[in-house]
XYZ file of C-alpha atoms in Angstrom:
602
model
C -39.565 3.409 9.374
C -37.186 0.676 8.109
C -33.947 0.445 9.483
C -31.591 -1.805 8.898
C -30.628 -4.489 11.680
C -27.270 -3.751 13.485
C -24.287 -6.094 12.682
C -23.661 -9.077 14.472
C -21.759 -8.575 17.925
C -18.706 -10.854 17.040
C -18.393 -7.813 13.852
C -15.717 -5.006 13.196
C -16.683 -2.020 15.240
C -20.267 -4.171 16.586
C -19.546 -3.556 19.964
C -17.901 0.613 19.993
C -21.956 1.265 17.513
C -23.801 -0.381 19.611
C -22.049 1.759 22.531
C -22.277 4.988 21.149
C -25.451 4.020 19.873
C -27.089 3.812 23.662
C -25.010 7.205 24.338
C -26.311 9.078 21.291
C -29.712 8.117 22.477
C -29.203 9.066 25.939
C -27.409 12.868 24.861
C -29.601 13.934 22.283
C -33.282 12.221 23.302
C -33.186 10.882 19.393
C -33.272 6.934 18.370
C -33.609 7.842 14.942
C -30.121 9.699 15.496
C -28.464 7.415 17.692
C -29.332 5.079 14.627
C -27.760 6.275 12.085
C -24.802 6.535 14.458
C -24.381 3.621 14.790
C -24.913 2.521 11.132
C -21.656 4.887 10.178
C -19.481 4.022 12.804
C -19.515 0.508 12.615
C -18.901 0.838 8.585
C -15.781 3.749 9.825
C -14.783 0.214 11.768
C -14.757 -1.967 7.705
C -13.060 1.166 5.972
C -16.051 3.276 5.394
C -15.152 7.529 5.441
C -19.287 7.936 5.602
C -22.543 6.281 5.253
C -25.734 6.029 2.964
C -28.444 6.670 5.302
C -30.991 5.801 2.502
C -28.519 2.411 1.465
C -27.182 1.912 4.729
C -29.538 2.336 7.210
C -32.712 1.738 5.747
C -34.185 5.639 5.597
C -36.582 6.837 3.724
C -36.976 11.053 2.615
C -38.980 11.769 6.151
C -36.022 10.223 8.423
C -33.201 11.962 6.358
C -35.458 15.468 6.660
C -36.259 14.557 10.045
C -32.238 13.596 10.872
C -31.322 17.129 8.738
C -32.911 19.215 11.610
C -31.755 17.610 14.849
C -29.275 19.538 16.444
C -26.712 17.492 16.243
C -27.175 17.530 12.966
C -25.357 20.234 10.159
C -23.635 20.673 6.639
C -20.448 21.471 7.093
C -20.278 25.063 7.492
C -20.371 25.184 10.879
C -18.720 22.063 13.813
C -21.868 20.059 15.066
C -21.257 16.184 15.932
C -22.182 14.833 12.724
C -22.672 15.550 9.243
C -24.653 14.860 6.236
C -24.503 16.167 2.275
C -27.129 16.410 0.228
C -27.025 12.587 -0.881
C -28.040 11.231 2.201
C -24.647 10.155 3.304
C -23.406 11.016 6.979
C -20.083 11.531 7.539
C -18.044 12.212 12.113
C -17.132 15.913 11.288
C -13.806 14.307 12.250
C -14.323 12.396 8.514
C -15.695 15.562 7.266
C -13.634 17.910 7.793
C -10.635 15.323 6.524
C -12.582 14.778 2.997
C -13.305 18.395 2.149
C -9.730 20.058 3.550
C -8.079 17.140 1.246
C -9.999 17.674 -1.107
C -9.174 21.175 -1.438
C -5.989 21.055 -1.056
C -5.211 18.456 -3.989
C -7.382 20.073 -6.088
C -6.240 24.038 -5.107
C -2.631 22.315 -5.425
C -3.828 20.790 -9.356
C -4.835 24.156 -10.226
C -1.745 25.792 -9.508
C 0.005 23.158 -12.566
C 2.308 25.143 -15.351
C 3.748 24.566 -17.819
C 7.692 25.460 -17.738
C 9.172 23.930 -20.270
C 8.515 23.984 -23.992
C 8.374 20.554 -26.458
C 12.800 21.022 -27.380
C 13.316 20.876 -23.846
C 11.238 18.255 -22.865
C 12.344 15.897 -26.104
C 15.575 16.080 -25.727
C 15.883 15.583 -21.812
C 13.335 12.552 -21.255
C 15.294 11.221 -24.770
C 17.897 10.952 -22.624
C 17.200 9.695 -19.241
C 15.340 6.664 -20.796
C 18.474 5.614 -23.651
C 18.337 2.617 -24.937
C 15.082 1.905 -23.608
C 12.111 0.503 -26.010
C 10.063 4.303 -27.043
C 6.919 1.856 -27.178
C 7.146 -0.130 -23.899
C 8.512 3.056 -21.507
C 5.656 5.080 -23.378
C 3.333 6.205 -20.033
C 6.892 6.198 -18.019
C 8.113 9.745 -19.973
C 5.254 11.281 -20.297
C 5.393 11.184 -16.515
C 8.418 12.192 -16.399
C 8.247 15.012 -19.389
C 4.888 16.394 -16.683
C 6.333 16.039 -13.633
C 7.406 19.890 -14.205
C 5.824 22.736 -12.665
C 2.882 19.916 -11.051
C 2.579 20.792 -7.452
C 1.042 17.242 -7.164
C 1.792 14.504 -9.142
C 0.654 10.755 -8.874
C 1.767 7.469 -10.716
C -0.073 3.962 -9.773
C 0.537 1.209 -11.772
C 0.923 -2.795 -11.267
C 3.699 -4.414 -9.860
C 6.523 -4.307 -12.372
C 5.543 -1.219 -14.647
C 8.656 0.474 -12.988
C 6.478 3.084 -11.198
C 10.791 3.622 -8.882
C 12.171 3.493 -12.661
C 10.369 6.357 -13.357
C 9.773 8.767 -10.292
C 13.377 8.558 -10.345
C 13.940 10.112 -14.010
C 11.357 11.883 -12.551
C 13.112 13.310 -10.167
C 15.527 14.394 -11.948
C 13.997 16.046 -14.040
C 12.717 18.710 -11.366
C 16.890 18.988 -10.092
C 17.273 20.145 -13.624
C 14.877 22.642 -14.668
C 14.291 23.979 -10.116
C 14.646 26.935 -10.938
C 11.803 27.097 -13.998
C 9.977 24.625 -11.587
C 9.914 27.331 -9.287
C 11.948 25.295 -7.330
C 14.859 26.237 -4.586
C 17.980 26.340 -6.377
C 18.723 23.049 -4.750
C 15.747 21.748 -3.520
C 15.513 19.307 -0.594
C 13.731 15.552 -1.294
C 11.956 14.140 1.123
C 11.994 10.002 0.710
C 8.742 8.667 2.218
C 6.905 5.437 3.057
C 3.972 4.101 5.383
C 6.089 1.172 6.897
C 9.243 0.740 7.947
C 9.744 -2.578 5.404
C 7.945 0.040 2.785
C 10.505 2.696 2.968
C 13.598 1.153 3.044
C 12.591 -0.714 -0.792
C 11.402 2.655 -1.735
C 15.777 3.738 -0.593
C 17.071 0.701 -1.882
C 14.725 0.563 -5.662
C 16.226 4.167 -6.233
C 19.889 3.749 -5.475
C 19.805 0.720 -7.928
C 18.486 2.671 -10.463
C 20.338 5.530 -9.670
C 23.266 3.124 -9.836
C 22.299 1.286 -13.290
C 20.524 4.972 -14.604
C 25.150 6.118 -14.255
C 26.124 4.091 -16.829
C 23.927 4.968 -19.646
C 24.568 8.461 -18.941
C 27.536 10.181 -20.060
C 29.702 11.319 -17.928
C 29.321 15.482 -19.031
C 25.621 15.138 -18.628
C 23.842 17.716 -16.174
C 22.375 14.557 -15.198
C 25.186 12.298 -14.265
C 26.240 15.414 -11.684
C 22.869 15.313 -9.712
C 22.613 11.533 -9.031
C 24.300 11.909 -5.675
C 21.528 14.587 -5.058
C 19.197 11.746 -5.318
C 20.676 9.029 -3.490
C 21.277 11.422 -0.571
C 17.439 12.110 0.225
C 16.648 10.763 3.125
C 14.201 7.625 3.158
C 11.240 7.137 5.842
C 8.623 6.744 7.936
C 5.049 8.533 6.628
C 5.076 9.208 10.927
C 8.571 9.736 11.380
C 8.232 12.253 8.585
C 5.814 13.985 9.988
C 7.152 14.315 13.764
C 4.812 11.508 15.586
C 5.564 11.702 19.041
C 4.178 8.404 20.771
C 3.572 10.203 24.087
C 2.243 12.549 23.135
C 0.612 11.579 20.333
C 1.006 14.758 18.475
C 2.179 15.840 15.268
C 5.762 17.825 14.341
C 5.092 19.420 11.906
C 1.203 20.713 10.403
C -0.230 23.734 8.005
C 1.557 25.589 11.076
C 4.399 24.319 10.745
C 4.997 22.705 7.310
C 8.144 20.398 6.370
C 10.967 21.788 5.404
C 11.646 19.412 1.455
C 10.550 20.994 -2.058
C 9.710 17.626 -3.488
C 8.358 14.868 -1.342
C 7.831 11.261 -1.826
C 5.869 8.824 -1.029
C 5.214 4.703 -1.718
C 2.962 2.435 -1.246
C 0.497 5.939 -1.030
C -2.481 2.267 -0.964
C -2.066 1.598 2.013
C -2.302 5.640 3.465
C -5.958 6.333 5.358
C -8.586 9.611 5.286
C -6.654 11.096 8.054
C -3.181 10.208 7.396
C -2.695 11.621 3.349
C -5.017 14.697 5.652
C -2.297 15.541 7.468
C 0.149 14.644 4.445
C -1.268 17.244 2.460
C -0.634 19.721 5.225
C 2.303 19.475 6.153
C 3.401 20.513 2.843
C 4.761 23.779 2.094
C 2.452 25.306 -0.753
C 4.755 25.399 -3.065
C 6.257 21.882 -2.685
C 5.679 19.097 -5.282
C 4.768 15.847 -3.954
C 4.637 12.464 -5.425
C 2.347 10.154 -4.903
C 3.476 6.131 -5.774
C 1.075 3.315 -5.589
C -0.750 0.661 -7.015
C -4.421 0.891 -6.443
C -5.590 -2.237 -7.181
C -3.935 -3.541 -3.719
C -5.234 -3.660 -0.478
C -6.782 -0.138 1.229
C -5.275 1.003 4.674
C -7.010 -0.898 7.430
C -8.004 2.500 8.667
C -11.104 4.501 6.903
C -10.458 5.460 3.494
C -9.296 4.450 0.178
C -7.604 7.681 -0.891
C -4.916 6.528 -3.488
C -8.221 5.200 -5.859
C -10.750 7.307 -4.992
C -7.408 10.131 -6.712
C -6.779 7.806 -9.978
C -10.472 6.945 -9.666
C -11.065 11.561 -10.179
C -9.805 11.417 -13.363
C -10.236 9.275 -16.796
C -7.242 6.741 -17.123
C -4.573 8.937 -18.486
C -6.140 11.707 -19.790
C -3.476 15.035 -20.619
C -4.875 18.412 -21.298
C -4.378 19.489 -25.181
C -1.687 21.989 -23.219
C 0.492 18.943 -21.594
C -0.833 16.953 -25.032
C 0.906 19.131 -27.713
C 4.637 19.375 -25.573
C 4.612 15.669 -25.515
C 3.804 15.355 -29.263
C 8.289 16.020 -29.544
C 8.737 12.679 -27.340
C 9.432 9.972 -29.173
C 6.536 7.042 -27.776
C 4.544 9.962 -25.444
C 3.117 11.298 -27.331
C -0.846 11.052 -26.619
C -4.363 12.813 -27.109
C -5.596 15.354 -25.363
C -8.762 13.981 -23.286
C -8.821 16.636 -21.108
C -12.363 15.784 -18.726
C -11.844 18.463 -16.966
C -11.106 16.697 -13.937
C -8.556 19.515 -12.105
C -6.141 16.604 -11.951
C -6.014 15.946 -15.243
C -2.024 14.805 -16.492
C -1.264 13.958 -12.931
C -2.541 11.370 -12.513
C -1.089 8.682 -14.614
C -1.070 4.953 -14.977
C 1.755 2.735 -16.355
C 0.175 -0.233 -17.274
C 3.577 -2.153 -19.766
C 4.942 -4.921 -16.850
C 9.010 -5.565 -17.511
C 7.988 -8.996 -15.515
C 9.886 -11.787 -17.892
C 6.854 -14.132 -15.945
C 3.588 -13.584 -18.644
C 1.378 -15.676 -16.674
C 2.215 -13.901 -13.598
C 0.789 -10.924 -15.290
C -1.820 -11.805 -16.740
C -3.121 -13.005 -13.499
C -3.391 -9.685 -11.930
C -4.728 -8.202 -14.797
C -7.362 -10.804 -15.046
C -7.937 -10.269 -10.772
C -7.694 -6.352 -11.504
C -11.012 -7.030 -13.618
C -12.314 -8.833 -11.981
C -12.174 -11.663 -14.379
C -14.361 -14.628 -13.837
C -13.139 -16.827 -17.016
C -10.247 -16.466 -15.221
C -10.735 -18.485 -12.200
C -12.928 -20.570 -13.534
C -9.670 -21.546 -16.554
C -7.149 -22.743 -13.419
C -9.876 -23.975 -11.035
C -10.258 -26.169 -14.272
C -6.647 -27.334 -14.653
C -5.427 -26.354 -11.831
C -2.801 -23.744 -13.057
C 0.188 -23.018 -14.501
C 3.135 -21.433 -15.175
C 3.582 -18.894 -13.060
C 0.288 -19.132 -11.047
C -0.721 -22.487 -9.633
C -4.310 -24.525 -7.990
C -4.734 -26.432 -5.283
C -8.069 -26.933 -3.385
C -7.170 -26.180 0.331
C -11.080 -26.938 1.964
C -10.182 -28.234 5.253
C -7.177 -28.198 7.702
C -6.265 -31.863 6.948
C -5.249 -29.784 3.152
C -3.631 -27.622 5.030
C -1.342 -30.066 6.083
C -0.667 -31.632 2.909
C 0.223 -28.204 1.142
C 2.442 -27.450 3.604
C 4.242 -30.714 3.590
C 4.317 -31.165 -0.827
C 5.989 -26.571 0.012
C 8.852 -27.769 2.128
C 9.930 -30.786 0.389
C 9.188 -28.848 -3.393
C 11.544 -26.192 -1.782
C 13.640 -28.271 0.733
C 17.013 -27.214 -0.901
C 16.028 -22.981 0.771
C 14.820 -24.475 3.889
C 18.173 -26.773 4.497
C 20.875 -24.039 3.768
C 18.773 -21.973 6.240
C 19.693 -24.152 8.428
C 22.890 -24.820 7.456
C 25.780 -23.023 10.197
C 28.380 -22.135 7.299
C 25.757 -19.479 5.395
C 26.901 -16.314 5.248
C 24.297 -13.613 6.328
C 23.649 -11.365 3.068
C 23.479 -15.365 0.891
C 20.561 -16.451 3.883
C 18.478 -13.273 3.862
C 17.917 -13.332 0.034
C 17.272 -17.030 0.080
C 14.991 -15.967 2.447
C 13.257 -14.144 -0.058
C 13.005 -16.463 -2.317
C 9.781 -17.868 -1.075
C 6.850 -16.672 1.512
C 3.729 -18.244 2.844
C 0.556 -15.333 2.738
C -2.310 -16.370 4.883
C -5.701 -13.646 4.610
C -6.131 -14.810 8.775
C -3.799 -14.232 11.332
C -5.916 -17.101 13.666
C -7.265 -20.292 13.549
C -6.633 -23.595 11.121
C -6.139 -21.070 7.685
C -3.620 -18.801 10.406
C -0.754 -17.229 9.819
C 0.351 -18.064 13.461
C -1.237 -21.556 13.416
C 0.381 -22.631 9.981
C 3.881 -21.088 11.768
C 3.418 -22.849 14.274
C 2.937 -25.811 11.731
C 5.396 -25.820 9.711
C 7.798 -24.999 13.037
C 7.393 -28.442 13.866
C 7.875 -30.102 9.744
C 11.418 -28.333 10.053
C 12.180 -29.049 13.816
C 11.716 -32.542 12.520
C 13.596 -32.638 8.980
C 16.406 -30.485 10.884
C 17.290 -31.638 14.604
C 16.137 -28.656 16.213
C 13.715 -28.244 19.250
C 10.219 -27.286 18.311
C 9.370 -26.172 21.566
C 12.784 -24.028 21.024
C 12.387 -20.172 21.438
C 14.981 -20.199 19.315
C 17.142 -22.488 16.410
C 19.411 -21.714 13.129
C 17.216 -20.758 11.186
C 14.579 -19.348 12.543
C 13.152 -16.591 10.028
C 11.322 -13.865 11.837
C 9.027 -10.554 11.108
C 9.433 -7.223 13.013
C 6.138 -5.503 14.290
C 7.192 -2.360 16.200
C 9.423 0.394 14.806
C 12.025 0.629 17.243
C 13.785 4.132 15.332
C 16.525 4.410 17.837
C 17.526 0.062 16.595
C 16.819 1.158 13.007
C 13.887 -2.152 12.858
C 10.728 -1.128 11.605
C 7.534 -3.424 11.748
C 7.847 -5.500 8.680
C 11.307 -6.827 8.268
C 12.257 -9.707 9.022
C 15.011 -11.595 9.691
C 16.389 -14.684 10.162
C 18.754 -16.337 13.060
C 22.084 -17.450 12.933
C 24.573 -18.949 14.685
C 28.580 -17.725 13.212
C 29.837 -19.815 16.209
C 30.082 -15.502 18.463
C 26.413 -17.421 19.509
C 23.253 -16.977 17.737
C 22.402 -13.358 16.390
C 19.698 -12.350 13.925
C 20.507 -10.727 10.665
C 18.394 -7.894 9.289
C 18.863 -5.677 5.615
C 20.751 -3.081 6.446
C 22.551 0.439 4.405
C 24.774 -0.810 1.185
C 23.507 -3.978 1.172
C 25.512 -4.926 4.224
C 23.435 -6.830 6.781
C 23.259 -6.371 10.480
C 23.097 -8.103 13.589
C 21.209 -7.979 16.786
C 20.697 -10.504 20.135
C 17.686 -11.185 20.246
C 16.841 -9.839 23.805
C 17.402 -6.681 21.287
C 14.844 -6.985 19.114
C 11.271 -5.472 19.907
C 8.358 -6.822 19.124
C 8.574 -10.160 16.452
C 6.398 -12.997 15.533
C 8.449 -15.871 13.610
C 7.708 -15.338 9.365
C 7.633 -18.556 7.519
C 4.179 -17.009 6.971
C 2.670 -13.686 7.244
C -0.759 -12.174 6.639
C -1.476 -10.601 3.867
C -1.917 -7.122 5.208
C 1.670 -7.223 6.405
C 3.377 -8.477 3.348
C 2.485 -5.334 1.981
C 5.957 -3.808 0.596
C 7.624 -6.670 -0.394
C 8.101 -9.630 -3.176
C 9.497 -12.480 -3.430
C 9.969 -15.134 -5.826
C 7.291 -17.169 -5.235
C 4.251 -17.142 -2.931
C 1.688 -19.200 -1.590
C -1.822 -17.614 -0.422
C -4.017 -19.631 1.800
C -7.535 -18.211 2.129
C -10.843 -19.215 4.455
C -12.346 -21.986 2.960
C -15.820 -20.432 4.443
C -17.129 -18.138 1.092
C -18.864 -16.051 3.060
C -16.035 -14.478 5.515
C -15.637 -11.120 4.883
C -11.903 -11.046 4.447
C -11.988 -12.264 1.286
C -11.679 -9.906 -1.818
C -10.422 -9.742 -4.153
C -7.888 -6.802 -3.620
C -6.919 -9.549 -1.201
C -6.409 -12.369 -3.722
C -4.374 -9.444 -6.023
C -1.651 -8.174 -3.795
C -0.458 -11.391 -2.192
C -0.503 -12.336 -5.567
C 1.520 -9.137 -6.581
C 3.791 -9.639 -4.084
C 5.889 -12.695 -6.349
C 7.950 -11.668 -8.678
C 8.018 -14.979 -10.573
C 5.997 -18.406 -9.213
C 2.291 -17.814 -6.918
C 0.217 -20.684 -5.740
C -3.154 -19.686 -4.556
C -4.924 -22.369 -1.980
C -7.592 -23.031 -1.189
C -11.701 -24.052 -1.289
C -13.838 -23.539 -4.720
C -15.721 -21.377 -4.094
C -13.955 -19.004 -1.889
C -11.701 -18.552 -4.615
C -14.242 -17.727 -6.795
C -16.397 -15.460 -3.677
C -12.692 -13.001 -3.433
C -12.419 -12.661 -7.187
C -16.145 -11.509 -7.311
C -15.821 -9.728 -4.392
C -13.685 -6.181 -4.938
C -13.586 -3.526 -1.670
C -16.310 -0.584 -2.148
C -15.226 1.763 0.429
C -17.983 4.967 0.949
C -16.273 8.389 0.212
C -17.207 10.929 -1.628
C -13.257 12.276 -2.233
C -14.126 11.211 -5.727
C -16.051 13.415 -7.208
C -15.071 16.086 -4.625
C -11.878 15.770 -7.090
C -13.728 15.563 -10.032
């Protein structure tokens, strides 16, 4: 029997995998099953939903057949600790149920797709909602708005700056205007959510900003004008809060037996949602509710198991449309694609926005190259250092990191100086804080966010005259690391310490653009935020970012999605601080999580 050696002891999940291996061996009496279980659990710690016993564990046909006969291994029709499918993919019962239940629910929702509006109505409404906007540039935005009526599930994907929130605002207005035709209540209840508090806050702000901008272009007597306030009044919250999670009991208040009251549910940053949470969300929906998922499948996936958004998007040909939908879009300017129905259940209900509206085209080109794995792009920026939107700096050792930090502070001295001024207004300080951010692949070590924060704080202390060891000082940037619902502070919220004559307080963005402040003693768990991990930055945007990667090209954290996520946080410019080998390794290494969801949706 050729069984792959278990991972090194310091790799993710290896200690638990070894403990489980011993437990399964003792309880089941099977060394074969023990090895398979250890491989499976180690893979789950890396984000995989299942393991391929042939490829991951080195099993042959005889070993796989032997496992199929074990009492602890089933085919999923009744409870067994493990489930083995026909392709030799091994699951825990929990993940098998999550995956099959989610796939069944999504297929059911997709199968109940209706076409309640005629082409004339769609064309008139879409033209009104996109008045003054280029028809070709907004082609797929228009298609999404025209396609959402009659859907029970709709997935809108696209990179940064492609207009996902601009589009979803108009999708909501279409659903509200045609609620009865879409078999929704006359006044549908809307819920907006995201995986983190920061992302939820950004969704709320983007919807509000979009509503104000749209109100200026709509005619005063437009039916849509009267609906804008209802969209703006929608409650925005984290997914955990939407589903009624109790930290005390570990249970969720809303589920299949106690569904949410919302008729339309919009969830942003869906790439961050793991398999278990997505299953909980879909289970908790009212059967007749409309679910709209927004996200970028090229970004980092959730820390937990699953690559749900990528699997959903990958289950259909890009922007494939059923014939019935294509016919209705024939009258919508710019949105008249031919039908290319692949037969996939979600065809026409998964659309990708491809046109970028940001001015920095070199940054957009870099993101396109990272999405596609264009190795030549890496060679080009390494050869000439990059230009415009993306610059590369060789950063192969701690000394190089120190050099880059000095250069970073010098280049942005005006920003740091403004944050230290005693007379700066809180809203101006928060705005300036969003101009720049250092993002690290790691949390610890000489290339990690913690040490970069210490090093940068020392440099700022020397420059601006405060004690580097002071717990608090004017201008300190902090990031919240634990939700505090009572205070309205959420994981990922970034604040700035200011002393405006009444003692030092920490200021954060508030509702309606009005900053709010807290005593440092009142804050939930937090960290210094001059630098933060790339994972923690998801859901945020900055004018310029510096991305620090570990120099070892074999480091397991390196991936194409990691670099893409970091660079996509930038609105204007990005710097890559990395060794040549680590940058090449990251760009060449896509995250491939084992999962059967994509095939089940096909």
